[in-house]
Coordinates of C-alpha atoms and ligand atoms in Angstrom, one line a residue:
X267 CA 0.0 0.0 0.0
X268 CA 1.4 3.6 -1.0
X269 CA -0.9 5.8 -2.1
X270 CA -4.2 4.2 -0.2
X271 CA -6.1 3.4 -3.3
X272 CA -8.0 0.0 -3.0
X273 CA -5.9 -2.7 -4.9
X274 CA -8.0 -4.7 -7.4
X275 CA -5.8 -5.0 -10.5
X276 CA -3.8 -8.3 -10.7
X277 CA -0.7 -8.0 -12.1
X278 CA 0.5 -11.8 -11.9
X279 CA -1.1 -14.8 -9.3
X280 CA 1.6 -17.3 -9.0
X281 CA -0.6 -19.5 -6.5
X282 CA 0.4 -20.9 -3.3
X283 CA 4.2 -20.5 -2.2
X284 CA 6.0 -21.6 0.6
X285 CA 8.5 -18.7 2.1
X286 CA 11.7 -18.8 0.3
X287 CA 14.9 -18.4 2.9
X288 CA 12.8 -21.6 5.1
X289 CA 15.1 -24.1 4.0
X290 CA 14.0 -27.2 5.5
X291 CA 16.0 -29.6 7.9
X292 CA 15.7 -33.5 7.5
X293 CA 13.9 -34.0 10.3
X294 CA 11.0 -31.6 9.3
X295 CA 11.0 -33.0 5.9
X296 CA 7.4 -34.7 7.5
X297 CA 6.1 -31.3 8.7
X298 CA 3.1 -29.1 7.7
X299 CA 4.7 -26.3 6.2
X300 CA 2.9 -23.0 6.0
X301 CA 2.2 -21.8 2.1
X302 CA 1.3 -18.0 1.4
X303 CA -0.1 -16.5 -1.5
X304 CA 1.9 -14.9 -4.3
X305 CA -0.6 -12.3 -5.6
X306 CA 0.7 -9.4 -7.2
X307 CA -1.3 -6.1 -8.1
X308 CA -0.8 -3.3 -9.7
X309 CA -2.4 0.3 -8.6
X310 CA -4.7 2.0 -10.6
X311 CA -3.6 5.0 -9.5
X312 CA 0.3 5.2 -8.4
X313 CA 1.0 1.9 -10.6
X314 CA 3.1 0.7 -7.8
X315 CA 3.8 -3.2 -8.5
X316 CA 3.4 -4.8 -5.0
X317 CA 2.2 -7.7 -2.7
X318 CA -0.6 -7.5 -0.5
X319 CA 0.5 -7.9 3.1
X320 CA 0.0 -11.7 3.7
X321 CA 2.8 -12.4 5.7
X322 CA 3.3 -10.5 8.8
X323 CA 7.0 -8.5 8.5
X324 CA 8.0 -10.2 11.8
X325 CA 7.6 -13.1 10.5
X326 CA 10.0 -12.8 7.3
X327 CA 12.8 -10.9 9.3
X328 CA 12.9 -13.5 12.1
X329 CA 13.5 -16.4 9.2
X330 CA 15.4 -14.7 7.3
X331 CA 19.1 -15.6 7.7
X332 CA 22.4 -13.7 7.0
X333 CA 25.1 -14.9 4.6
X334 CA 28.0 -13.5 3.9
X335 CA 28.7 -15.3 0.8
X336 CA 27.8 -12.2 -1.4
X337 CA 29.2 -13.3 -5.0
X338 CA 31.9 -11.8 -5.8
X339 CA 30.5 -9.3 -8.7
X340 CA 28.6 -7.8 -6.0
X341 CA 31.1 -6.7 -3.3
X342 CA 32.6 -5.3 -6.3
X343 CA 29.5 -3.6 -7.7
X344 CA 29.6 -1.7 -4.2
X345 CA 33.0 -0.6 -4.2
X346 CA 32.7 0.5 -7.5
X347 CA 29.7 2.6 -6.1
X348 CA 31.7 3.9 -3.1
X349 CA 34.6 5.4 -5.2
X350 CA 31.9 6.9 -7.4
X351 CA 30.1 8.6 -5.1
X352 CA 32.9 10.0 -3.1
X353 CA 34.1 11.6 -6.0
X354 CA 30.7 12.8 -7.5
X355 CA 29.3 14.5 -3.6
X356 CA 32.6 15.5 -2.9
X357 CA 32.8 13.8 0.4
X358 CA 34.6 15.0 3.2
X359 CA 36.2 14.0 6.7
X360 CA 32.9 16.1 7.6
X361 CA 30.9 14.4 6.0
X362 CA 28.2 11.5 7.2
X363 CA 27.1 8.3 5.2
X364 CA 24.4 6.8 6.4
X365 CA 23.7 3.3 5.0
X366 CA 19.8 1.7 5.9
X367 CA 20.3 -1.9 5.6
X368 CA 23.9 -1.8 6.0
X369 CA 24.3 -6.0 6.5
X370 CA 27.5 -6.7 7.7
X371 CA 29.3 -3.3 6.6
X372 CA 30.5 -4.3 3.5
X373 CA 29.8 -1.0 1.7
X374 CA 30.9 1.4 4.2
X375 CA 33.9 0.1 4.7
X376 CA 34.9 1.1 1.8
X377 CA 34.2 5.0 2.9
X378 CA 35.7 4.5 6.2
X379 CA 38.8 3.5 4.3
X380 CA 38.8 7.4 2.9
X381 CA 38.1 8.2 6.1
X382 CA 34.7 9.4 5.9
X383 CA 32.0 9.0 8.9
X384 CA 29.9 6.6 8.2
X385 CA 27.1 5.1 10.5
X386 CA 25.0 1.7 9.2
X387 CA 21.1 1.2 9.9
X388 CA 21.1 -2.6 10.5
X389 CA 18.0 -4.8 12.3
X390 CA 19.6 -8.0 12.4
X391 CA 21.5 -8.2 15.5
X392 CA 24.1 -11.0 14.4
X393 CA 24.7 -8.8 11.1
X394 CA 25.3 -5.6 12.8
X395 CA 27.8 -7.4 15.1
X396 CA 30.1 -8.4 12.2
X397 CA 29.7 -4.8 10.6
X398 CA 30.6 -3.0 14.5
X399 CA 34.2 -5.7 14.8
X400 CA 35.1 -4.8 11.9
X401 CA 35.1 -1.1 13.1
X402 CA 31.8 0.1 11.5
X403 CA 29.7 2.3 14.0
X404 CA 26.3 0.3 13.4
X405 CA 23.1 1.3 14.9
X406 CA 20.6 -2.6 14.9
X407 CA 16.8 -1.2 14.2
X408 CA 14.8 -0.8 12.2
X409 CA 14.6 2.3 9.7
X410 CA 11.8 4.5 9.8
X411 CA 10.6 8.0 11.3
X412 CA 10.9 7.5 14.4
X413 CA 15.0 6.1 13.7
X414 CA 15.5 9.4 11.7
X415 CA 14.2 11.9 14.4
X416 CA 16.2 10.1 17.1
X417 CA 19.6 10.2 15.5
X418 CA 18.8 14.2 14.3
X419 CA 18.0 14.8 18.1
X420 CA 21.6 13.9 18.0
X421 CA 22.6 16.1 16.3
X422 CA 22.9 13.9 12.9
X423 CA 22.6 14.4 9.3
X424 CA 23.4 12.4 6.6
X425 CA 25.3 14.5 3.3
X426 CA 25.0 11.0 1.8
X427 CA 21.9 8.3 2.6
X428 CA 22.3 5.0 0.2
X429 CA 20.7 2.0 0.2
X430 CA 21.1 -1.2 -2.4
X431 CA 18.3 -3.7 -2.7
X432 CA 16.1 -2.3 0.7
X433 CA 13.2 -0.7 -0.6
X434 CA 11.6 -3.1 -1.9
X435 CA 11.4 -5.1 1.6
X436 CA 10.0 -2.4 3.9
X437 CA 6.9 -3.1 5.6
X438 CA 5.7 0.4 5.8
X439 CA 7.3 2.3 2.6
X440 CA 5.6 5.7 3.2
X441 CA 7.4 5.6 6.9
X442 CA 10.7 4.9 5.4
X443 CA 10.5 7.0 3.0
X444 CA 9.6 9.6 5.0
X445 CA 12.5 8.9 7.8
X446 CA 15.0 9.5 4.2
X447 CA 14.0 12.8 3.9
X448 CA 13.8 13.6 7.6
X449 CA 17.5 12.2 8.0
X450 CA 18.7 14.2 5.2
X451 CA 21.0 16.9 5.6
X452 CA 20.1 20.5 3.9
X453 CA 21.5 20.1 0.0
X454 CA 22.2 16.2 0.5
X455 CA 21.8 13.5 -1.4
X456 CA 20.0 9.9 -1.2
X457 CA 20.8 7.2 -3.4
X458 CA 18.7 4.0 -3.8
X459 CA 19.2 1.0 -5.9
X460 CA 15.9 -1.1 -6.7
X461 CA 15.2 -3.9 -9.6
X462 CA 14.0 -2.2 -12.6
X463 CA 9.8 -3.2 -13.2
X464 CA 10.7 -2.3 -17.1
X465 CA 13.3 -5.1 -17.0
X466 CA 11.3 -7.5 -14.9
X467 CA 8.1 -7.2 -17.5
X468 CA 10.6 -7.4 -20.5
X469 CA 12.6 -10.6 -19.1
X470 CA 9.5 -12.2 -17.5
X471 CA 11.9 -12.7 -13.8
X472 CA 8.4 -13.5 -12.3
X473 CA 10.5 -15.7 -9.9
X474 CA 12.5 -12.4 -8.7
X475 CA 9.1 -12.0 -6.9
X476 CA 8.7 -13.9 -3.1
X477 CA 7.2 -12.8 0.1
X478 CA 10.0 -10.6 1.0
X479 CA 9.7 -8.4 -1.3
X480 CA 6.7 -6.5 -1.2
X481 CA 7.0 -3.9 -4.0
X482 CA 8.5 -3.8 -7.6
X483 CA 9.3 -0.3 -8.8
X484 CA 9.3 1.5 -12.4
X485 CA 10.9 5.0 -12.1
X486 CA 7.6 6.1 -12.7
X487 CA 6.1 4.2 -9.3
X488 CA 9.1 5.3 -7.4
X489 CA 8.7 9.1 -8.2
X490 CA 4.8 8.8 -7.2
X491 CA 6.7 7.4 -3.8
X492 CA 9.3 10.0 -3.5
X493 CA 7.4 12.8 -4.6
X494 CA 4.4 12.2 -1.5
X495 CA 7.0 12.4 0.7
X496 CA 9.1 15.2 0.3
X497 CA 11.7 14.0 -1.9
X498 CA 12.3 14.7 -5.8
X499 CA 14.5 12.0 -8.2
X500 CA 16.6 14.5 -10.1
X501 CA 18.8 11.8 -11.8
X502 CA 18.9 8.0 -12.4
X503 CA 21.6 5.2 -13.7
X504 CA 20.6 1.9 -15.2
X505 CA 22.7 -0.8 -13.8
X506 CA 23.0 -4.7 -14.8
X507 CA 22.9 -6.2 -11.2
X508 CA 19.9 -8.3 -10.2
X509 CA 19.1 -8.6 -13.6
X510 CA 18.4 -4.6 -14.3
X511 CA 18.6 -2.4 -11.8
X512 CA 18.3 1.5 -11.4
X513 CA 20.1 3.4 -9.0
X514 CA 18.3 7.0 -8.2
X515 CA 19.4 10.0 -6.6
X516 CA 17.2 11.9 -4.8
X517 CA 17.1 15.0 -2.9
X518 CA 14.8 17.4 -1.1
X519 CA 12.1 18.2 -3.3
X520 CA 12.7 22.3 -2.4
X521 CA 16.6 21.8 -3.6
X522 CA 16.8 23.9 -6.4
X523 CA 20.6 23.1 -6.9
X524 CA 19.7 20.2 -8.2
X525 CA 17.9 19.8 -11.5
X526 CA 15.6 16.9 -13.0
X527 CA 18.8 15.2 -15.3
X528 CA 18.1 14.4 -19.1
X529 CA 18.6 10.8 -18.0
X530 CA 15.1 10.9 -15.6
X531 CA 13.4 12.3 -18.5
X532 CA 14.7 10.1 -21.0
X533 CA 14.4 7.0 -18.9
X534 CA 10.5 8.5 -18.1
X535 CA 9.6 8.4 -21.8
X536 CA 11.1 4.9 -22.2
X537 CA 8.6 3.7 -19.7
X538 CA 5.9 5.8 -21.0
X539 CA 7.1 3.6 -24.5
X540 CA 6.4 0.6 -22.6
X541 CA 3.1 1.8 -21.3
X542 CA 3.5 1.5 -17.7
X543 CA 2.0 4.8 -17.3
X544 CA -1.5 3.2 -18.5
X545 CA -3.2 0.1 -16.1
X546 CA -3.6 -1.8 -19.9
X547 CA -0.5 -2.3 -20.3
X548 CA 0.2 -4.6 -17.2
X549 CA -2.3 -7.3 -18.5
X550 CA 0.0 -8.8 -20.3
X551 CA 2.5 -10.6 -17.8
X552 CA 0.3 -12.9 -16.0
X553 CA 0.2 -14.6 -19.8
X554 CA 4.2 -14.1 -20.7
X555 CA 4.5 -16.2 -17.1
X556 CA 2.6 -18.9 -17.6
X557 CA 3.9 -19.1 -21.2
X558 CA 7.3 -19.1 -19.8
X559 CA 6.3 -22.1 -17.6
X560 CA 5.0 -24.2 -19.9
X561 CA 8.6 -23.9 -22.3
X562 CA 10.7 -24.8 -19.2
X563 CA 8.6 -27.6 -18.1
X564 CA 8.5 -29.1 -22.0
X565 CA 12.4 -28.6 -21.9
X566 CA 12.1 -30.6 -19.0
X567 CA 10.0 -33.2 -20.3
X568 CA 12.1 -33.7 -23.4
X569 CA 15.2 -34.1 -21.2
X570 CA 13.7 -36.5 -19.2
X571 CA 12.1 -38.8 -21.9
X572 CA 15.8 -38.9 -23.2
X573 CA 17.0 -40.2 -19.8
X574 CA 19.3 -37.0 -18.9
X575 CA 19.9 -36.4 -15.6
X576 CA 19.7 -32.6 -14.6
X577 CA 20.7 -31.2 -11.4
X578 CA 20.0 -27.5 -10.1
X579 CA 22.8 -24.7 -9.6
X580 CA 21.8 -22.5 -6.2
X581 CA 19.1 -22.2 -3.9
X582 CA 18.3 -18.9 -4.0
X583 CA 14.6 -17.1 -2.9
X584 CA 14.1 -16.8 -6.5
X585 CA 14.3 -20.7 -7.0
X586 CA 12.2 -21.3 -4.5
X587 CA 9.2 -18.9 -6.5
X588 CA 10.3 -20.0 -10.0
X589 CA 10.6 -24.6 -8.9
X590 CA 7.1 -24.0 -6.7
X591 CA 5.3 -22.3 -9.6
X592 CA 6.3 -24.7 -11.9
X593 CA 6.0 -27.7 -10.2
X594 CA 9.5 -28.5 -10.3
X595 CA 10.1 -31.5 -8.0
X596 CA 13.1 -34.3 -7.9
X597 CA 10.6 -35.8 -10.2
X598 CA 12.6 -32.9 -12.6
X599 CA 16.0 -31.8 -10.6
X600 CA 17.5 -34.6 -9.0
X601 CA 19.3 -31.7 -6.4
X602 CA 20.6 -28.4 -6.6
X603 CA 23.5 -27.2 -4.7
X604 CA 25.0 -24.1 -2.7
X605 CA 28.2 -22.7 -1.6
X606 CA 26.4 -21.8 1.4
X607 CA 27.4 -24.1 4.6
X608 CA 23.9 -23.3 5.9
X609 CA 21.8 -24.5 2.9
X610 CA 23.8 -27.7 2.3
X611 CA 22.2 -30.3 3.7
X612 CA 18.7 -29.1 3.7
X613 CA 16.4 -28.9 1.5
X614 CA 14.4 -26.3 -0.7
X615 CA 11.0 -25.4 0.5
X616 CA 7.7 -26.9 -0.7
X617 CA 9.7 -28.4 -3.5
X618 CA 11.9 -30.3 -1.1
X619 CA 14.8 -30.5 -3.5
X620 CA 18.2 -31.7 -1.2
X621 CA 20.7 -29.3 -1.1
X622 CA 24.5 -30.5 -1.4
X623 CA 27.9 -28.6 -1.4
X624 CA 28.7 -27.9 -5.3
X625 CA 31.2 -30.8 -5.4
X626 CA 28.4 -33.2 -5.9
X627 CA 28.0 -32.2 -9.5
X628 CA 31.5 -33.4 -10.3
X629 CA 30.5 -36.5 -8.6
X630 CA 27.5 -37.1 -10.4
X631 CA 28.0 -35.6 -13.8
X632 CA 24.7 -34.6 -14.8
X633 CA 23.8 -34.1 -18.5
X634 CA 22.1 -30.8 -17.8
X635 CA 22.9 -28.2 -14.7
X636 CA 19.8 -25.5 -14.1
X637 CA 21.4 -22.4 -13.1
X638 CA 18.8 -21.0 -10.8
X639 CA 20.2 -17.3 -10.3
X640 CA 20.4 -16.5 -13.4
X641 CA 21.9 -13.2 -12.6
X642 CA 24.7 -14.9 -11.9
X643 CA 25.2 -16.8 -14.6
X644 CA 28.5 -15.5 -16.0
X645 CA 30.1 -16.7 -12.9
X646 CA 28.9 -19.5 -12.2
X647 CA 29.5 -20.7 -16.1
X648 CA 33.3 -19.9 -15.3
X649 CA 33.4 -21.4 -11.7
X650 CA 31.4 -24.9 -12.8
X651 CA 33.1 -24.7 -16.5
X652 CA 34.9 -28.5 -15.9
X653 CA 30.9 -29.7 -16.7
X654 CA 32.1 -29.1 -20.4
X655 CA 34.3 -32.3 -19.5
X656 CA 31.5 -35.1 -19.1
X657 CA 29.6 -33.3 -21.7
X658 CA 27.5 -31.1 -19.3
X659 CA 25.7 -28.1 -20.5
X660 CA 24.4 -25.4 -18.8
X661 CA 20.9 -24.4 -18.6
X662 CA 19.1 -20.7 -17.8
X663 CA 15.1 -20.9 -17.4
X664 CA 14.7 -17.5 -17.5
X665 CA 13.6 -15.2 -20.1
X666 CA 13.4 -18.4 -21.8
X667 CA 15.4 -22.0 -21.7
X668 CA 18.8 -21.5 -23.1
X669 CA 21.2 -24.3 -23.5
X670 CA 24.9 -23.1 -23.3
X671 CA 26.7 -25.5 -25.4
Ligands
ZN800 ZN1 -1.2 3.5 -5.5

């Protein structure tokens, strides 16, 4: 909910799904386990893609458990970012960077090494503890109003608020939103990084959509968001991470040194291109999903009828929403695996796919490997390359089944 208007568009309905990060232990294996819906609307009014709320946020942030196996391009797509912005705001040894959702600090370490300020937002207690021995002041709560007025009480303000891959998982947006622009110094600047809707229709990534994220933002949905509260986009980057991503940069909406970039506008009429300015134009997906479905499951069939043997790549939350809406099953995927220590051993939720340690596929040289975060698939091709010995091939569901000879 944003704007308060009554949801009754739906965008996409992919059934019953369990929640994605509740890997399941052997011994549950014979368990009840709770199933949610995964209905997603669109709003008449602010066209903000989003979930209604049907899992309480307690609920998801209790489960949900910390890794700190980022892959690699990622840690790198942040340090990138860090350098960048430095430069670009000019930042000081009087400056403050505030990060809301900070994890374990490995973004802001990257100012403290410049030796700018820096203070993370985290809610996860074990998370924050990395982030404060490694010498990053961290702050475990949640972000919000109430967060923002305590720490200006204090006397801080942030010249620099950023946040990668957040806003889509807070419970109450307008509150967060709303504790941005309060925490914002005079003349600063925010930066958020969200998955781009325009990619997400384009590609069909309906499995980039699970419980935990609540909303899926077009520039156009995002300004309706910042704009309510107080807070103007004046410029925007497209970015390939999560499978298309933009990164905006907002400000007060009374800062008049900053003006609306070329790239908002031109990035504003793409979308209008694409029609997500008009409620017609999201009928489509629910179709482009299902359509996707039925070409992975006739790969699938084919392979099978041919006795290959196929085994997964990953067990990430979007696995869990693409396997369950399919009805993927070991029927399919003999197992998947992780690098994770936590997930091996377990097994996938609803689906209840076992989970090994990526050595397994050498043992078992499957004819097929699904690569299940796709967004990753560049290196993971390159870490799992010695398939290519046995004659393996690597597989991508998503937009479509593509076989990697
Ligand atoms: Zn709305």
């Amino acid at each position: 909910m944003n704007c308060g208007s009554e949801l009754r568009v739906t965008f996409v309905d992919l059934g019953m799904s369990p929640m994605c990060e509740s890997y399941v232990p052997a011994e549950k294996l014979n368990h009840m386990e709770p199933f949610y819906p995964l209905h997603v609307y669109v709003c008449e009014r602010c066209f903000l893609v989003q979930l209604q709320e049907y899992v309480s946020p307690e609920d998801i942030f209790t489960e949900y458990a910390y890794f700190s196996s980022y892959a690699d391009s990622w840690v790198e797509h942040m340090r990138r970012y860090a350098d960048m912005i430095v430069q670009r705001l000019a930042l000081t040894r009087d400056s403050l960077v505030v990060e809301v959702a900070s994890n374990d600090g490995y973004l802001l370490q990257h100012f403290v090494r410049n030796g700018i300020p820096v203070l993370g937002i985290e809610p996860a207690a074990n998370v924050a503890k990395v982030a404060l021995e490694r010498g990053i002041p961290t702050l475990v709560k949640f972000f919000g109003e109430a967060t923002a007025r305590e720490l200006v009480a204090q006397g801080k303000q942030a010249d620099l608020i950023c946040g990668a891959n957040v806003l889509a998982q807070v419970p109450k947006l307008g509150d967060f939103v709303n504790g941005l622009e309060i925490l914002l110094k005079p003349g600063g600047v925010i930066t958020i990084e969200f998955p781009h809707l325009l990619r997400l229709m384009a590609e069909t990534q309906f499995d980039t959509i699970y419980h935990e994220h609540f909303y899926y933002f077009s520039l156009i949905s995002a300004e309706a968001v910042f704009s309510s509260h107080g807070l103007k986009i004046f410029d925007v980057e497209t970015l390939p991470t999560h499978g298309g991503s933009l990164r905006v940069y907002a400000c007060r909406a009374g800062d008049s040194a900053k003006n609306v970039s070329e790239n908002v506008q031109q990035l504003r009429r793409e979308e209008e291109a694409a029609g997500l300015h008009r409620i017609e134009s999201y009928a489509n997906f629910a179709e482009q999903v299902k359509e996707t479905k039925r070409k992975l499951l006739e790969f699938l069939i084919d392979a099978k009828r041919s006795g290959k043997t196929i085994a997964g790549y990953g067990a990430p939350g979007k696995g869990n929403t693409l396997l369950n809406y399919c009805g993927i099953r070991t029927d399919f995927l003999d197992f998947t695996v992780d690098r994770n220590p936590y997930k091996q051993g377990k097994f996938l939720p609803g689906t209840h796919i076992p989970i090994y340690a990526p050595e397994k596929i050498s043992e078992v040289k499957p004819d097929y490997v699904l690569i299940l975060p796709w967004n990753f698939r560049e290196e993971i091709m390159q870490q799992m390359a010695h398939i290519r010995e046995w004659g393996g091939k690597f597989v991508v569901p998503i937009p479509e089944v593509i076989v990697y000879p």
